[in-house]
PDB file of C-alpha atoms in Angstrom:
ATOM      1  CA  MET A 192     108.019 122.089  90.509  1.00  0.00           C
ATOM      2  CA  SER A 193     109.906 120.538  87.623  1.00  0.00           C
ATOM      3  CA  LEU A 194     110.607 116.868  87.178  1.00  0.00           C
ATOM      4  CA  THR A 195     113.650 115.558  85.416  1.00  0.00           C
ATOM      5  CA  LEU A 196     112.794 112.316  83.673  1.00  0.00           C
ATOM      6  CA  PRO A 197     115.465 109.611  83.518  1.00  0.00           C
ATOM      7  CA  ASP A 198     117.057 108.270  80.362  1.00  0.00           C
ATOM      8  CA  THR A 199     115.122 105.674  78.372  1.00  0.00           C
ATOM      9  CA  ALA A 200     117.288 102.794  79.597  1.00  0.00           C
ATOM     10  CA  THR A 201     120.445 102.377  81.622  1.00  0.00           C
ATOM     11  CA  THR A 202     122.669  99.573  82.821  1.00  0.00           C
ATOM     12  CA  VAL A 203     123.556  98.905  86.440  1.00  0.00           C
ATOM     13  CA  SER A 204     125.345  96.056  88.163  1.00  0.00           C
ATOM     14  CA  ALA A 205     123.726  94.242  91.042  1.00  0.00           C
ATOM     15  CA  PRO A 206     125.933  93.097  93.901  1.00  0.00           C
ATOM     16  CA  ALA A 207     127.106  89.522  93.568  1.00  0.00           C
ATOM     17  CA  PRO A 208     126.134  87.055  96.294  1.00  0.00           C
ATOM     18  CA  ALA A 209     128.955  86.179  98.686  1.00  0.00           C
ATOM     19  CA  GLY A 210     131.303  83.620  97.148  1.00  0.00           C
ATOM     20  CA  ALA A 211     129.712  83.921  93.718  1.00  0.00           C
ATOM     21  CA  GLY A 212     131.419  84.631  90.438  1.00  0.00           C
ATOM     22  CA  PRO A 213     131.126  87.925  88.590  1.00  0.00           C
ATOM     23  CA  ALA A 214     128.220  90.241  89.336  1.00  0.00           C
ATOM     24  CA  PRO A 215     125.096  89.401  87.323  1.00  0.00           C
ATOM     25  CA  ARG A 216     124.191  91.717  84.495  1.00  0.00           C
ATOM     26  CA  THR A 217     121.288  94.031  85.214  1.00  0.00           C
ATOM     27  CA  PHE A 218     119.558  96.374  82.806  1.00  0.00           C
ATOM     28  CA  VAL A 219     116.976  99.038  83.562  1.00  0.00           C
ATOM     29  CA  VAL A 220     114.369  99.570  80.856  1.00  0.00           C
ATOM     30  CA  ARG A 221     112.320 102.747  81.248  1.00  0.00           C
ATOM     31  CA  LEU A 222     109.163 103.085  79.214  1.00  0.00           C
ATOM     32  CA  PRO A 223     108.236 106.648  78.299  1.00  0.00           C
ATOM     33  CA  ALA A 224     106.192 108.579  80.840  1.00  0.00           C
ATOM     34  CA  GLY A 225     102.621 109.326  79.882  1.00  0.00           C
ATOM     35  CA  LEU A 226     101.712 106.010  78.241  1.00  0.00           C
ATOM     36  CA  ARG A 227      98.166 104.829  78.866  1.00  0.00           C
ATOM     37  CA  LEU A 228      98.489 102.016  81.406  1.00  0.00           C
ATOM     38  CA  LEU A 229      96.207  99.048  81.944  1.00  0.00           C
ATOM     39  CA  ASN A 230      94.720  98.406  85.374  1.00  0.00           C
ATOM     40  CA  ALA A 231      92.991  95.155  86.386  1.00  0.00           C
ATOM     41  CA  ASN A 232      90.217  97.161  88.079  1.00  0.00           C
ATOM     42  CA  ARG A 233      89.212  98.902  84.875  1.00  0.00           C
ATOM     43  CA  ARG A 234      87.224  97.144  82.181  1.00  0.00           C
ATOM     44  CA  PRO A 235      87.873  98.877  78.846  1.00  0.00           C
ATOM     45  CA  HIS A 236      86.323  97.564  75.645  1.00  0.00           C
ATOM     46  CA  HIS A 237      88.391  94.648  74.325  1.00  0.00           C
ATOM     47  CA  HIS A 238      89.504  96.625  71.250  1.00  0.00           C
ATOM     48  CA  GLU A 239      90.721  99.470  73.453  1.00  0.00           C
ATOM     49  CA  ARG A 240      92.474  97.032  75.803  1.00  0.00           C
ATOM     50  CA  ALA A 241      94.198  95.344  72.850  1.00  0.00           C
ATOM     51  CA  ARG A 242      95.375  98.717  71.527  1.00  0.00           C
ATOM     52  CA  PHE A 243      96.845  99.747  74.912  1.00  0.00           C
ATOM     53  CA  THR A 244      98.529  96.350  75.211  1.00  0.00           C
ATOM     54  CA  ARG A 245     100.111  96.730  71.750  1.00  0.00           C
ATOM     55  CA  GLU A 246     101.300 100.253  72.630  1.00  0.00           C
ATOM     56  CA  LEU A 247     102.920  99.123  75.894  1.00  0.00           C
ATOM     57  CA  ARG A 248     104.544  96.130  74.218  1.00  0.00           C
ATOM     58  CA  ALA A 249     105.919  98.291  71.399  1.00  0.00           C
ATOM     59  CA  ALA A 250     107.143 100.925  73.871  1.00  0.00           C
ATOM     60  CA  ALA A 251     109.107  98.287  75.774  1.00  0.00           C
ATOM     61  CA  MET A 252     110.684  97.011  72.542  1.00  0.00           C
ATOM     62  CA  GLU A 253     111.580 100.570  71.594  1.00  0.00           C
ATOM     63  CA  ALA A 254     113.070 101.282  75.050  1.00  0.00           C
ATOM     64  CA  VAL A 255     115.333  98.244  74.598  1.00  0.00           C
ATOM     65  CA  SER A 256     116.341  99.340  71.080  1.00  0.00           C
ATOM     66  CA  GLU A 257     117.227 102.849  72.320  1.00  0.00           C
ATOM     67  CA  ASN A 258     119.738 101.533  74.864  1.00  0.00           C
ATOM     68  CA  PRO A 259     123.134 101.169  73.163  1.00  0.00           C
ATOM     69  CA  THR A 260     124.596  99.040  75.978  1.00  0.00           C
ATOM     70  CA  LEU A 261     121.652  96.665  75.900  1.00  0.00           C
ATOM     71  CA  MET A 262     121.732  96.498  72.104  1.00  0.00           C
ATOM     72  CA  ASP A 263     125.469  95.658  72.189  1.00  0.00           C
ATOM     73  CA  ALA A 264     124.753  92.864  74.679  1.00  0.00           C
ATOM     74  CA  LEU A 265     121.920  91.560  72.480  1.00  0.00           C
ATOM     75  CA  ALA A 266     124.204  91.602  69.430  1.00  0.00           C
ATOM     76  CA  ALA A 267     126.871  89.658  71.333  1.00  0.00           C
ATOM     77  CA  ALA A 268     124.271  87.075  72.409  1.00  0.00           C
ATOM     78  CA  SER A 269     122.849  86.707  68.881  1.00  0.00           C
ATOM     79  CA  PRO A 270     121.344  84.479  67.536  1.00  0.00           C
ATOM     80  CA  GLY A 271     119.951  83.491  70.958  1.00  0.00           C
ATOM     81  CA  PRO A 272     118.347  85.560  73.687  1.00  0.00           C
ATOM     82  CA  LEU A 273     120.433  87.804  75.951  1.00  0.00           C
ATOM     83  CA  PHE A 274     119.472  85.974  79.158  1.00  0.00           C
ATOM     84  CA  GLN A 275     118.572  82.332  79.638  1.00  0.00           C
ATOM     85  CA  ARG A 276     116.896  83.214  82.946  1.00  0.00           C
ATOM     86  CA  ALA A 277     116.096  86.501  84.653  1.00  0.00           C
ATOM     87  CA  HIS A 278     114.319  88.186  87.525  1.00  0.00           C
ATOM     88  CA  ILE A 279     112.254  91.294  86.743  1.00  0.00           C
ATOM     89  CA  LEU A 280     111.373  93.936  89.269  1.00  0.00           C
ATOM     90  CA  GLY A 281     108.678  96.172  87.820  1.00  0.00           C
ATOM     91  CA  VAL A 282     108.308  99.640  89.303  1.00  0.00           C
ATOM     92  CA  LEU A 283     105.270 101.790  88.663  1.00  0.00           C
ATOM     93  CA  HIS A 284     106.078 105.463  89.111  1.00  0.00           C
ATOM     94  CA  PRO A 285     102.587 106.919  89.654  1.00  0.00           C
ATOM     95  CA  ALA A 286     101.461 110.340  88.499  1.00  0.00           C
ATOM     96  CA  THR A 287     100.017 111.265  91.901  1.00  0.00           C
ATOM     97  CA  GLN A 288     100.461 110.550  95.606  1.00  0.00           C
ATOM     98  CA  ARG A 289      97.195 108.590  95.776  1.00  0.00           C
ATOM     99  CA  ARG A 290      97.369 105.167  97.338  1.00  0.00           C
ATOM    100  CA  ALA A 291      97.913 102.440  94.785  1.00  0.00           C
ATOM    101  CA  ASP A 292      98.055  98.653  94.691  1.00  0.00           C
ATOM    102  CA  PRO A 293     100.912  97.728  92.335  1.00  0.00           C
ATOM    103  CA  ALA A 294      99.391  94.311  91.590  1.00  0.00           C
ATOM    104  CA  ASN A 295      96.434  96.029  89.900  1.00  0.00           C
ATOM    105  CA  TRP A 296      98.825  97.252  87.209  1.00  0.00           C
ATOM    106  CA  TYR A 297      99.857  93.698  86.273  1.00  0.00           C
ATOM    107  CA  PRO A 298      98.340  93.927  82.759  1.00  0.00           C
ATOM    108  CA  SER A 299     100.701  96.836  82.033  1.00  0.00           C
ATOM    109  CA  PHE A 300     103.726  95.005  83.424  1.00  0.00           C
ATOM    110  CA  LYS A 301     102.793  91.873  81.428  1.00  0.00           C
ATOM    111  CA  ALA A 302     102.613  93.822  78.177  1.00  0.00           C
ATOM    112  CA  ALA A 303     106.001  95.447  78.906  1.00  0.00           C
ATOM    113  CA  VAL A 304     107.586  92.072  79.717  1.00  0.00           C
ATOM    114  CA  ASP A 305     106.209  90.687  76.438  1.00  0.00           C
ATOM    115  CA  GLY A 306     107.882  93.629  74.676  1.00  0.00           C
ATOM    116  CA  ILE A 307     111.317  92.847  76.099  1.00  0.00           C
ATOM    117  CA  VAL A 308     110.802  89.186  75.117  1.00  0.00           C
ATOM    118  CA  ASP A 309     109.971  90.413  71.584  1.00  0.00           C
ATOM    119  CA  ALA A 310     113.223  92.412  71.668  1.00  0.00           C
ATOM    120  CA  GLY A 311     115.233  89.250  72.408  1.00  0.00           C
ATOM    121  CA  VAL A 312     116.163  89.834  76.042  1.00  0.00           C
ATOM    122  CA  LEU A 313     114.543  86.499  77.010  1.00  0.00           C
ATOM    123  CA  GLU A 314     113.379  83.613  74.847  1.00  0.00           C
ATOM    124  CA  ASP A 315     110.040  83.482  76.679  1.00  0.00           C
ATOM    125  CA  ASP A 316     108.473  84.719  79.898  1.00  0.00           C
ATOM    126  CA  ASP A 317     107.377  81.352  81.269  1.00  0.00           C
ATOM    127  CA  HIS A 318     108.247  80.170  84.793  1.00  0.00           C
ATOM    128  CA  THR A 319     111.372  78.304  83.653  1.00  0.00           C
ATOM    129  CA  ARG A 320     112.990  81.491  82.351  1.00  0.00           C
ATOM    130  CA  LEU A 321     111.510  84.311  84.392  1.00  0.00           C
ATOM    131  CA  VAL A 322     111.017  85.074  88.059  1.00  0.00           C
ATOM    132  CA  GLY A 323     108.555  87.925  88.377  1.00  0.00           C
ATOM    133  CA  PRO A 324     107.653  90.520  87.502  1.00  0.00           C
ATOM    134  CA  ASP A 325     107.628  91.592  91.123  1.00  0.00           C
ATOM    135  CA  MET A 326     105.702  94.842  91.186  1.00  0.00           C
ATOM    136  CA  ARG A 327     106.445  97.867  93.350  1.00  0.00           C
ATOM    137  CA  ILE A 328     105.430 101.513  93.602  1.00  0.00           C
ATOM    138  CA  GLY A 329     108.164 104.079  93.007  1.00  0.00           C
ATOM    139  CA  SER A 330     108.450 107.829  93.235  1.00  0.00           C
ATOM    140  CA  ILE A 331     106.043 110.170  91.463  1.00  0.00           C
ATOM    141  CA  VAL A 332     106.701 110.880  87.773  1.00  0.00           C
ATOM    142  CA  LYS A 333     104.569 113.296  85.760  1.00  0.00           C
ATOM    143  CA  GLY A 334     102.300 111.215  83.543  1.00  0.00           C
ATOM    144  CA  ALA A 335     103.230 107.929  85.319  1.00  0.00           C
ATOM    145  CA  GLN A 336     105.931 105.568  84.095  1.00  0.00           C
ATOM    146  CA  LEU A 337     106.797 101.860  84.112  1.00  0.00           C
ATOM    147  CA  VAL A 338     110.383 100.813  84.752  1.00  0.00           C
ATOM    148  CA  LEU A 339     111.634  97.236  84.452  1.00  0.00           C
ATOM    149  CA  HIS A 340     114.777  96.152  86.313  1.00  0.00           C
ATOM    150  CA  VAL A 341     115.941  92.998  84.523  1.00  0.00           C
ATOM    151  CA  ARG A 342     118.555  90.953  86.423  1.00  0.00           C
ATOM    152  CA  GLU A 343     120.277  87.924  84.931  1.00  0.00           C
ATOM    153  CA  LEU A 344     119.983  84.721  86.959  1.00  0.00           C
ATOM    154  CA  ALA A 345     122.794  82.178  86.998  1.00  0.00           C
ATOM    155  CA  PRO A 346     121.853  78.562  86.171  1.00  0.00           C
ATOM    156  CA  GLY A 347     120.016  77.118  89.168  1.00  0.00           C
ATOM    157  CA  GLU A 348     119.877  80.468  90.987  1.00  0.00           C
ATOM    158  CA  GLN A 349     116.599  81.583  92.477  1.00  0.00           C
ATOM    159  CA  TRP A 350     115.869  85.236  93.085  1.00  0.00           C
ATOM    160  CA  PRO A 351     114.817  85.512  95.773  1.00  0.00           C
ATOM    161  CA  ASP A 352     115.635  82.075  97.097  1.00  0.00           C
ATOM    162  CA  LEU A 353     112.354  80.193  96.785  1.00  0.00           C
ATOM    163  CA  GLY A 354     113.614  77.066  98.494  1.00  0.00           C
ATOM    164  CA  PRO A 355     114.428  73.587  97.243  1.00  0.00           C
ATOM    165  CA  GLY A 356     112.387  72.030  94.483  1.00  0.00           C
ATOM    166  CA  VAL A 357     111.242  75.292  92.939  1.00  0.00           C
ATOM    167  CA  ALA A 358     112.198  75.645  89.265  1.00  0.00           C
TER     168      ALA A 358
END
């Protein structure tokens, strides 16, 4: 069986809510398959954990830099960040069919989100600028792979709607 791995990063448009303006911008950032991922259930030595975190963060920055559409959008937004606010859906494409809890992979998603912040997609990943990452399990990819779906949020928009009074 052969697997065809997707491009490093692509751009897609999410459907606009009824009565809304133009569709929000959405970018898909695919980290390379085969990276060593961090799992909350494992307890590597702190030096090893720091190295894996740096590698994931750098891989996310590189995935952003290898996407011409995303780089054009970043250049147009310069000197500020691309998005003021965003929602991130993080998809873990596991290497096997074994059962998995996507929340256990949060350290990997966090490092990847920090990498796209470093690349200038968002100014920061605090709660005022970012909803998520919401973590899901995707289809099997040889070597496992993280994919971030970054969707721009309009001012005041919640994704999903978290109700009144939620920043």
